[in-house]
Coordinates of C-alpha atoms in Angstrom, one line a residue:
M9 CA 0.3 0.2 0.2
E10 CA 3.0 2.8 0.6
D11 CA 4.4 1.4 -2.6
R12 CA 1.4 2.1 -4.7
V13 CA 0.8 5.6 -3.0
G14 CA 3.9 6.7 -3.3
L15 CA 4.0 6.3 -7.0
V16 CA 0.7 7.9 -7.2
V17 CA 2.4 10.9 -5.2
R18 CA 5.2 10.8 -7.5
D19 CA 3.3 11.0 -10.7
C20 CA 1.5 13.8 -9.2
A21 CA 4.3 15.6 -8.4
A22 CA 5.6 14.9 -11.9
Q23 CA 2.4 16.1 -13.4
I24 CA 2.3 19.7 -10.9
L25 CA 6.0 20.0 -12.0
E26 CA 5.5 19.8 -15.7
G27 CA 2.7 22.3 -15.5
T28 CA 4.5 24.6 -13.6
L29 CA 7.5 25.3 -16.0
E30 CA 4.7 25.4 -18.5
S31 CA 3.4 28.3 -16.9
L32 CA 7.2 29.4 -17.1
D33 CA 7.1 28.9 -20.5
D34 CA 4.1 30.9 -21.3
G35 CA 5.5 33.5 -19.1
F36 CA 8.5 34.0 -21.1
L37 CA 6.4 34.2 -24.4
S38 CA 4.5 37.9 -22.7
T39 CA 7.7 39.1 -21.5
K40 CA 10.4 38.1 -24.4
P41 CA 12.3 40.7 -26.3
S42 CA 10.6 42.5 -29.5
N43 CA 13.7 40.4 -31.4
L44 CA 12.6 37.2 -30.7
T45 CA 10.2 35.2 -32.8
V46 CA 8.5 32.2 -31.9
E47 CA 9.3 29.1 -34.4
G48 CA 7.6 26.1 -32.4
F49 CA 8.0 23.5 -29.7
R50 CA 10.8 21.3 -28.8
S51 CA 10.2 18.3 -26.5
R52 CA 12.6 16.6 -24.1
S53 CA 12.7 13.7 -21.5
M54 CA 14.2 14.2 -18.4
V55 CA 14.2 11.7 -15.2
S56 CA 14.0 14.0 -12.1
T57 CA 13.4 12.7 -8.1
F58 CA 9.6 12.3 -9.3
G59 CA 10.2 9.6 -12.8
E60 CA 10.6 10.6 -16.1
L61 CA 9.8 14.7 -16.5
K62 CA 8.2 15.5 -20.6
L63 CA 8.8 19.0 -20.7
R64 CA 7.3 20.9 -23.7
R65 CA 8.7 24.5 -24.7
R66 CA 9.2 26.8 -27.3
L67 CA 11.9 27.6 -29.4
Y68 CA 12.7 31.2 -30.3
K69 CA 14.9 32.8 -33.1
D70 CA 16.6 36.2 -32.9
K71 CA 16.0 37.8 -35.8
S72 CA 19.0 39.7 -36.3
S73 CA 21.3 37.2 -35.8
G74 CA 19.4 34.2 -36.4
E75 CA 20.8 32.2 -32.8
R76 CA 17.8 30.0 -31.7
R77 CA 17.2 29.8 -28.1
L78 CA 15.1 27.8 -25.4
L79 CA 14.5 30.9 -23.0
L80 CA 13.0 27.9 -20.1
D81 CA 16.1 26.0 -20.4
E82 CA 18.0 29.0 -20.3
A83 CA 16.4 30.1 -16.8
L84 CA 16.7 26.5 -15.3
G85 CA 20.7 26.1 -16.1
L86 CA 19.5 23.0 -18.0
E87 CA 22.7 21.8 -20.4
P88 CA 21.4 20.8 -24.0
R89 CA 22.1 17.2 -23.6
A90 CA 21.5 16.4 -19.9
R91 CA 19.4 13.5 -19.3
V92 CA 18.6 13.9 -15.5
T93 CA 17.6 17.0 -13.4
P94 CA 20.0 18.8 -11.7
K95 CA 18.5 17.5 -8.2
F96 CA 18.5 13.7 -9.5
R97 CA 22.2 14.5 -10.7
E98 CA 22.9 15.1 -7.3
L99 CA 21.3 12.2 -5.4
A100 CA 22.8 10.1 -8.3
V101 CA 26.1 11.2 -8.0
E102 CA 26.7 11.3 -4.1
L103 CA 25.9 7.3 -3.9
S104 CA 27.7 6.6 -6.9
V105 CA 30.9 7.8 -5.5
E106 CA 30.2 5.3 -2.7
M107 CA 29.4 2.2 -4.5
P108 CA 28.6 0.6 -8.0
F109 CA 26.2 2.2 -10.7
R110 CA 24.4 -0.9 -10.4
K111 CA 23.8 -0.5 -6.4
A112 CA 23.4 2.8 -6.6
A113 CA 20.6 2.7 -9.3
E114 CA 19.1 0.1 -7.1
I115 CA 18.9 2.5 -4.4
L116 CA 17.4 5.1 -6.2
G117 CA 14.9 2.5 -7.8
K118 CA 13.1 2.0 -4.3
T119 CA 11.9 5.4 -4.1
M120 CA 12.1 6.7 -8.1
P121 CA 11.0 4.7 -10.9
H122 CA 12.9 3.7 -13.8
V123 CA 16.3 4.2 -13.1
S124 CA 18.7 1.8 -14.3
A125 CA 22.3 1.6 -13.8
M126 CA 23.2 3.6 -17.1
T127 CA 20.9 6.4 -16.0
V128 CA 23.0 6.8 -13.0
W129 CA 26.1 6.6 -15.5
N130 CA 25.1 9.3 -17.6
A131 CA 24.4 11.4 -14.7
T132 CA 28.2 10.6 -13.3
K133 CA 29.5 11.7 -16.4
E134 CA 27.4 14.4 -16.9
A135 CA 28.8 15.8 -13.6
G136 CA 32.5 15.1 -14.1
E137 CA 32.4 16.5 -17.5
K138 CA 31.1 19.5 -15.8
A139 CA 33.7 19.9 -13.2
R140 CA 36.5 19.0 -15.7
A141 CA 35.3 22.3 -17.6
D142 CA 34.9 24.4 -14.8
G143 CA 38.6 23.1 -14.2
R144 CA 39.5 23.8 -17.3
E145 CA 38.4 26.8 -17.6
L146 CA 39.9 28.4 -14.1
R147 CA 43.3 27.0 -15.3
E148 CA 42.7 29.4 -18.3
R149 CA 41.6 31.9 -17.1
V150 CA 44.8 32.0 -14.8
F151 CA 47.3 30.9 -16.9
E152 CA 46.6 32.2 -20.3
H153 CA 44.7 35.7 -19.4
G154 CA 46.4 36.3 -16.5
E155 CA 43.9 36.2 -14.3
D156 CA 44.0 36.7 -10.2
P157 CA 42.2 33.8 -8.7
G158 CA 41.0 35.1 -6.0
G159 CA 42.3 33.7 -3.2
T160 CA 42.1 35.9 0.4
R161 CA 43.3 33.9 3.0
K162 CA 46.9 34.6 4.5
V163 CA 49.0 31.9 5.4
D164 CA 52.9 31.4 5.8
S165 CA 53.1 27.9 5.0
L166 CA 51.5 25.2 3.3
N167 CA 51.7 21.5 2.4
I168 CA 51.1 19.7 -0.6
E169 CA 51.3 16.2 -1.5
A170 CA 50.2 14.3 -4.7
D171 CA 50.4 11.1 -5.8
G172 CA 48.6 9.2 -8.7
M173 CA 46.8 5.8 -9.1
L174 CA 46.3 3.6 -12.6
V175 CA 42.8 2.5 -13.2
G176 CA 41.6 0.5 -16.1
S177 CA 40.0 2.2 -18.9
Q178 CA 36.8 1.5 -21.3
R179 CA 36.3 2.6 -24.6
S180 CA 39.7 4.1 -24.6
K181 CA 43.2 3.4 -26.8
K182 CA 44.8 3.0 -23.4
R183 CA 44.4 0.2 -21.0
R184 CA 45.0 2.0 -18.0
E185 CA 44.9 5.9 -16.9
E186 CA 46.2 7.8 -14.0
V187 CA 44.0 9.5 -12.2
K188 CA 46.3 12.3 -10.2
L189 CA 45.6 13.3 -7.0
G190 CA 46.9 16.6 -5.0
V191 CA 46.1 17.3 -1.3
A192 CA 46.9 20.6 0.1
Y193 CA 46.4 21.4 3.8
E194 CA 48.2 24.3 6.4
G195 CA 49.0 21.6 8.7
K196 CA 47.2 19.2 11.3
K197 CA 45.2 19.3 14.3
A198 CA 44.0 16.7 16.7
K199 CA 40.3 15.9 16.7
G200 CA 39.7 13.2 19.0
D201 CA 41.3 10.1 18.8
R202 CA 42.7 11.2 15.1
V203 CA 44.6 13.7 13.4
G204 CA 42.7 15.9 10.8
L205 CA 44.2 18.4 8.3
V206 CA 43.5 21.9 8.5
E207 CA 41.7 23.8 5.6
R208 CA 42.2 20.6 3.4
R209 CA 41.7 21.5 -0.5
V210 CA 41.5 18.6 -2.4
V211 CA 42.1 18.5 -6.7
A212 CA 41.7 15.3 -8.7
G213 CA 41.8 14.3 -12.0
V214 CA 42.9 12.7 -14.9
I215 CA 44.8 15.5 -16.4
K216 CA 48.4 16.0 -17.9
D217 CA 51.2 16.9 -15.9
K218 CA 51.7 20.4 -16.8
G219 CA 48.1 20.9 -16.5
F220 CA 47.6 19.0 -13.1
W221 CA 49.8 21.5 -11.8
E222 CA 48.5 24.4 -13.5
E223 CA 45.1 23.7 -12.6
T224 CA 45.7 22.8 -8.9
T225 CA 47.7 26.0 -8.5
A226 CA 44.6 27.9 -9.7
A227 CA 42.2 26.0 -7.8
L228 CA 44.5 26.4 -4.4
G229 CA 44.6 30.2 -5.6
S230 CA 41.1 30.6 -5.3
H231 CA 41.5 29.7 -1.7
W232 CA 45.0 31.5 -0.7
D233 CA 46.3 34.4 -1.6
L234 CA 49.3 32.5 -2.5
S235 CA 51.8 35.9 -3.0
A236 CA 51.8 35.4 1.1
L237 CA 53.4 32.4 1.2
K238 CA 56.7 32.1 2.7
D239 CA 57.2 28.3 2.8
V240 CA 55.8 25.2 0.5
V241 CA 56.4 21.8 0.7
I242 CA 55.9 19.4 -2.1
G243 CA 55.5 15.9 -0.9
A244 CA 55.1 13.0 -3.7
D245 CA 56.4 9.7 -4.5
G246 CA 59.1 10.2 -6.7
A247 CA 57.6 10.2 -10.4
G248 CA 58.3 13.3 -12.4
W249 CA 55.7 14.8 -12.3
G250 CA 55.0 15.4 -8.9
R251 CA 58.4 16.9 -8.2
T252 CA 57.8 19.8 -11.0
G253 CA 55.2 21.2 -8.5
V254 CA 58.1 23.0 -7.0
E255 CA 58.5 25.1 -10.3
Y256 CA 54.6 26.7 -9.7
F257 CA 55.1 27.8 -6.0
S258 CA 57.7 30.5 -4.6
N259 CA 60.0 29.3 -2.0
A260 CA 58.7 25.6 -2.4
T261 CA 60.8 22.5 -1.5
Y262 CA 60.4 18.8 -2.6
Q263 CA 60.1 16.2 0.0
L264 CA 60.2 12.6 -1.0
D265 CA 57.2 10.6 0.7
R266 CA 58.3 8.6 3.6
F267 CA 55.8 5.8 2.8
H268 CA 57.2 5.1 -0.7
L269 CA 60.8 5.3 0.0
R270 CA 60.2 2.6 2.9
K271 CA 58.2 0.6 0.6
A272 CA 60.8 1.0 -2.1
M273 CA 64.0 0.1 0.7
R274 CA 61.7 -3.0 1.9
E275 CA 61.6 -4.3 -2.0
A276 CA 65.3 -4.1 -2.8
L277 CA 66.6 -5.2 0.8
G278 CA 63.9 -6.8 3.0
H279 CA 65.9 -9.9 2.0
S280 CA 68.5 -9.0 4.4
P281 CA 67.5 -7.3 8.0
E282 CA 71.4 -6.6 8.1
D283 CA 71.6 -4.3 5.0
Y284 CA 68.2 -2.8 5.5
S285 CA 69.5 -1.5 9.4
A286 CA 72.2 -0.6 7.1
V287 CA 71.0 1.6 4.4
S288 CA 68.3 3.1 6.9
K289 CA 71.0 4.2 9.2
S290 CA 72.8 5.7 6.1
L291 CA 69.6 7.4 5.0
R292 CA 68.8 9.1 8.2
S293 CA 72.3 10.6 8.6
K294 CA 71.7 12.1 5.2
D295 CA 75.2 11.7 4.2
R296 CA 75.2 10.7 0.3
D297 CA 78.5 8.6 0.0
E298 CA 77.6 6.4 3.1
V299 CA 74.3 5.8 1.4
I300 CA 75.9 4.6 -1.7
R301 CA 78.6 2.8 -0.1
A302 CA 75.8 0.8 2.2
L303 CA 74.0 0.0 -1.2
T304 CA 77.5 -1.2 -2.6
E305 CA 78.2 -3.7 0.1
A306 CA 74.6 -5.1 -0.1
G307 CA 74.6 -5.8 -4.1
K308 CA 78.1 -7.6 -3.3
K309 CA 76.4 -10.2 -1.5
V310 CA 73.5 -11.0 -3.9
T311 CA 73.0 -11.8 -7.7
G312 CA 70.7 -11.8 -10.2
K313 CA 67.3 -10.0 -9.9
K314 CA 68.1 -9.1 -6.3
R315 CA 71.3 -7.1 -6.9
Q316 CA 69.2 -5.3 -9.8
G317 CA 66.5 -4.4 -7.5
I318 CA 69.3 -3.0 -5.1
R319 CA 70.7 -1.2 -8.2
D320 CA 67.1 0.2 -8.9
F321 CA 66.5 1.4 -5.6
E322 CA 70.2 3.2 -5.5
M323 CA 69.0 4.8 -8.6
Y324 CA 65.4 6.0 -7.0
V325 CA 67.5 7.6 -3.8
L326 CA 69.8 9.4 -6.0
G327 CA 67.3 10.5 -8.1
N328 CA 65.2 11.8 -5.6
W329 CA 68.4 13.0 -3.4
E330 CA 67.1 16.5 -3.3
G331 CA 64.0 15.1 -1.7
I332 CA 65.7 13.3 1.3
K333 CA 68.3 15.5 2.2
G334 CA 66.4 18.6 3.3
D335 CA 64.7 19.1 6.5
F336 CA 61.9 16.3 7.3
I337 CA 58.5 18.3 7.4
S338 CA 55.8 15.6 8.5
L339 CA 53.7 14.8 5.9
G340 CA 52.5 11.2 5.1
T341 CA 48.8 11.6 4.5
I342 CA 48.4 11.1 0.7
E343 CA 48.1 7.4 0.9
G344 CA 45.0 7.8 3.3
Q345 CA 43.9 10.5 0.8
V346 CA 44.0 8.5 -2.4
Y347 CA 41.9 5.7 -0.4
H348 CA 39.7 8.4 0.8
H349 CA 39.2 10.3 -2.5
L350 CA 39.7 8.1 -5.6
A351 CA 39.5 4.1 -4.1
R352 CA 36.9 3.7 -1.4
A353 CA 35.2 0.2 -1.3
D354 CA 32.5 -0.4 0.1
E355 CA 31.7 -3.4 1.8
E356 CA 30.9 -5.7 -1.0
G357 CA 34.0 -5.2 -2.8
W358 CA 35.7 -2.0 -4.4
S359 CA 33.1 0.5 -5.9
T360 CA 35.6 2.8 -8.5
V361 CA 38.8 0.8 -9.0
D362 CA 40.8 -1.5 -6.9
Y363 CA 43.3 0.4 -4.9
R364 CA 46.9 -1.2 -5.9
R365 CA 47.7 -2.0 -2.3
G366 CA 44.1 -2.7 -1.0
R367 CA 43.1 -6.0 -2.1
Q368 CA 43.9 -9.0 0.2
D369 CA 43.1 -12.7 -0.1
G370 CA 40.5 -11.5 -2.5
K371 CA 38.8 -9.0 -0.6
A372 CA 38.1 -5.1 0.0
V373 CA 40.7 -4.4 2.6
R374 CA 41.2 -0.7 4.3
C375 CA 45.1 0.1 3.5
Q376 CA 47.1 1.2 6.5
S377 CA 50.2 3.3 6.1
Q378 CA 53.2 1.4 7.7
W379 CA 55.1 4.3 9.4

């Protein structure tokens, strides 16, 4: 009975909304500019929180420019090819970033008729395209037109951490794409039994290296006054695109993420606790020659893949020495941020993508940093 009454109420609500929008369109007819003439009507269907909506509105033509306009769509802010209403899109996106599209559609379908996984996917895709367009527009305004991003918050220092995660691609020439993530914050503060980030701002997307840092700089500049910064620490895992972040901020220094350094060291020296301890000690002393000596000694004791692994680790350390030898700032938040923003799983399995270190025995598990 509850389901049947709810269906009737939703149908009535959809009819009321359709009638209200038609009345708005009639109002535009009486107040339209004199240079617009009615060419006819156009219809479109959209999925709303009440179910399917069928809209019929007038198409106008500008006598001087020949431009065709739909005044109702302009007033409502409806994109030309949008398949869902803004409210439905908001709900669909909130669910689809937490769980698979099919599960999100199942939940929405309990209160809204005619909701499919493809409908939810399209709604999320539209939201993503808009977010990408907004980011690109902001980046162009700042880096191509020289506009001030407008940030007003003034602080002396800022921490920025960056990392990426490979995800599988569909309908693309590339089998995998890297989703880049940048997290900026002013510091850390205790919140109950955990530590939170102060004034956290996040930028993410499938963006080329230069474009990522330009978009990140523009986004952060719309919140903080970047000219007031006296110290910026860029933390990354050693990838070339991550290190280039220092080029976009004054007084910026690079720091190699300690989690990735320890992970690489375990992979290269985990077979020998003695050599692992010796290299760790040399790294803590920040003596470059001592690090090389310790790794050379470790390499003499093994052959084949193990020796090659030590050589690769040496190249990794020397290539990121600028990020090791400087003063150590406690960063170490990027792994958790990647998990929460890019690879969070629901209780049945991964909702979006497989976190590269987050699977154990075929089940989704939360990745804990080994600090």
